Amino acid sequence: MSTLFTVLSAMVALMLCAFSAQASPGDDFNRAAAPKPSHLIQPEHGTASELRARRMRERHGGARAGGHATASATPPTYKNYPSFPKNVDNNVSHALKLAVGTLREQLGKPYLWGGSSPGDGFDCSGLVYYAYRDLLEIRLPRTANTMYHLKDAPLVGRHELERGDLVFFAIHTRRAADHVGVYLGEGRFIQAPRTGETIRISSLHNDYWTRHYLGARRLLTQATVR
């Protein structure tokens, strides 16, 4: 009996250690559900949020397949910007101002898996897509990992970050990006964190984000801005 009790006590101790390693009280993002399998890139943020996204698509008359709205029923939405004024000296600076302004307007909006509109909510890459798509000549992918591999956007070192750069994180994987935000300067970035949270500004200096930081790309350049 004493041996069995010792084994059970050891197992409980190990479980408690694993739990504390997964959730740090210093960051709300860490209080998400336990990591999903590594092959789930981007849509791993939760079935409850996915269900809400489906209901939103159905409510807005999304196309149906077999009586159910499909994940691709509603194409991703983005903000339509007016034509740039002819007297603009720098298209990149003008595009950056528009993008950051749009991102800030979304602060407090809910996270929604598959979401890319202010009315429904955003997931992490949906927020980026909404703010940037109409400012670009190039095709902007929809998911964090495809954005991370976008060759038209040059890689940027962490100490070379500028406002508007995309910052990527590997939360549930080692080499693939499953989270993206937009750098705002002074070590801050704006993001749509996870199910149950709202769009917010976070710090890259936070231990959690430092640990999961993967890299950055500059999306707005002379070669990419319309």
CSV table of N, CA and C in Angstrom, one decimal, residues 41 138-141 143-155 166 168-169 173-178 180 214-217 219:
chain,number,residue,atom,x,y,z
A,41,ILE,N,-2.7,24.3,-37.5
A,41,ILE,CA,-2.1,25.6,-37.6
A,41,ILE,C,-3.3,26.6,-37.8
A,138,ILE,N,0.1,43.1,-54.0
A,138,ILE,CA,0.3,41.7,-54.0
A,138,ILE,C,-0.9,41.0,-53.3
A,139,ARG,N,-0.9,39.7,-53.5
A,139,ARG,CA,-2.0,38.9,-52.9
A,139,ARG,C,-1.6,38.6,-51.5
A,140,LEU,N,-2.4,38.9,-50.5
A,140,LEU,CA,-2.2,38.6,-49.1
A,140,LEU,C,-2.8,37.3,-48.7
A,141,PRO,N,-2.1,36.3,-48.2
A,141,PRO,CA,-2.7,35.1,-47.7
A,141,PRO,C,-3.6,35.3,-46.5
A,143,THR,N,-3.9,33.0,-43.6
A,143,THR,CA,-3.6,32.4,-42.4
A,143,THR,C,-2.2,32.9,-41.9
A,144,ALA,N,-1.9,32.8,-40.6
A,144,ALA,CA,-0.7,33.2,-40.0
A,144,ALA,C,0.5,32.6,-40.7
A,145,ASN,N,0.4,31.3,-40.9
A,145,ASN,CA,1.6,30.5,-41.4
A,145,ASN,C,1.9,30.9,-42.8
A,146,THR,N,0.9,31.1,-43.6
A,146,THR,CA,1.1,31.5,-45.0
A,146,THR,C,1.6,32.9,-45.1
A,147,MET,N,1.2,33.8,-44.2
A,147,MET,CA,1.7,35.1,-44.1
A,147,MET,C,3.2,35.1,-43.7
A,148,TYR,N,3.5,34.2,-42.8
A,148,TYR,CA,4.9,34.1,-42.4
A,148,TYR,C,5.9,33.7,-43.5
A,149,HIS,N,5.3,32.9,-44.5
A,149,HIS,CA,6.2,32.5,-45.6
A,149,HIS,C,6.0,33.3,-46.8
A,150,LEU,N,5.4,34.5,-46.7
A,150,LEU,CA,5.1,35.4,-47.8
A,150,LEU,C,6.5,36.0,-48.3
A,151,LYS,N,7.0,35.6,-49.4
A,151,LYS,CA,8.3,36.0,-49.9
A,151,LYS,C,8.3,37.4,-50.3
A,152,ASP,N,7.2,38.0,-50.7
A,152,ASP,CA,7.1,39.4,-51.1
A,152,ASP,C,7.3,40.4,-50.0
A,153,ALA,N,7.2,39.9,-48.7
A,153,ALA,CA,7.4,40.7,-47.6
A,153,ALA,C,8.7,40.3,-46.9
A,154,PRO,N,9.7,41.2,-47.0
A,154,PRO,CA,11.1,40.8,-46.5
A,154,PRO,C,11.1,40.5,-45.0
A,155,LEU,N,11.9,39.6,-44.6
A,155,LEU,CA,12.1,39.2,-43.2
A,155,LEU,C,12.8,40.4,-42.5
A,166,LEU,N,4.7,42.8,-39.4
A,166,LEU,CA,4.0,41.7,-38.8
A,166,LEU,C,4.9,40.9,-37.9
A,168,PHE,N,5.4,37.3,-35.7
A,168,PHE,CA,4.8,35.9,-35.7
A,168,PHE,C,5.3,35.1,-34.5
A,169,PHE,N,4.4,34.2,-34.1
A,169,PHE,CA,4.7,33.4,-32.9
A,169,PHE,C,4.4,31.9,-33.2
A,173,THR,N,3.5,25.0,-31.9
A,173,THR,CA,4.4,24.3,-32.8
A,173,THR,C,5.8,24.9,-32.6
A,174,ARG,N,6.8,24.3,-33.3
A,174,ARG,CA,8.2,24.7,-33.2
A,174,ARG,C,8.6,25.6,-34.3
A,175,ARG,N,8.2,25.3,-35.5
A,175,ARG,CA,8.7,26.0,-36.7
A,175,ARG,C,7.7,26.7,-37.5
A,176,ALA,N,6.4,26.5,-37.2
A,176,ALA,CA,5.3,27.1,-38.0
A,176,ALA,C,4.7,28.2,-37.2
A,177,ALA,N,4.3,29.2,-37.9
A,177,ALA,CA,3.6,30.3,-37.2
A,177,ALA,C,2.1,30.0,-37.1
A,178,ASP,N,1.6,30.0,-35.8
A,178,ASP,CA,0.2,29.9,-35.6
A,178,ASP,C,-0.4,31.1,-34.9
A,180,VAL,N,-0.2,35.7,-35.2
A,180,VAL,CA,0.4,36.9,-35.8
A,180,VAL,C,-0.2,38.1,-35.2
A,214,LEU,N,8.7,34.1,-33.2
A,214,LEU,CA,9.3,33.3,-34.3
A,214,LEU,C,10.0,34.2,-35.3
A,215,GLY,N,9.5,35.4,-35.6
A,215,GLY,CA,10.1,36.2,-36.6
A,215,GLY,C,9.2,37.3,-37.0
A,216,ALA,N,9.6,38.1,-38.0
A,216,ALA,CA,8.8,39.3,-38.4
A,216,ALA,C,9.0,39.5,-39.9
A,217,ARG,N,8.0,40.1,-40.5
A,217,ARG,CA,8.1,40.5,-41.9
A,217,ARG,C,7.6,41.9,-42.1
A,219,LEU,N,5.5,44.1,-44.3
A,219,LEU,CA,4.5,43.9,-45.4
A,219,LEU,C,4.3,45.1,-46.3
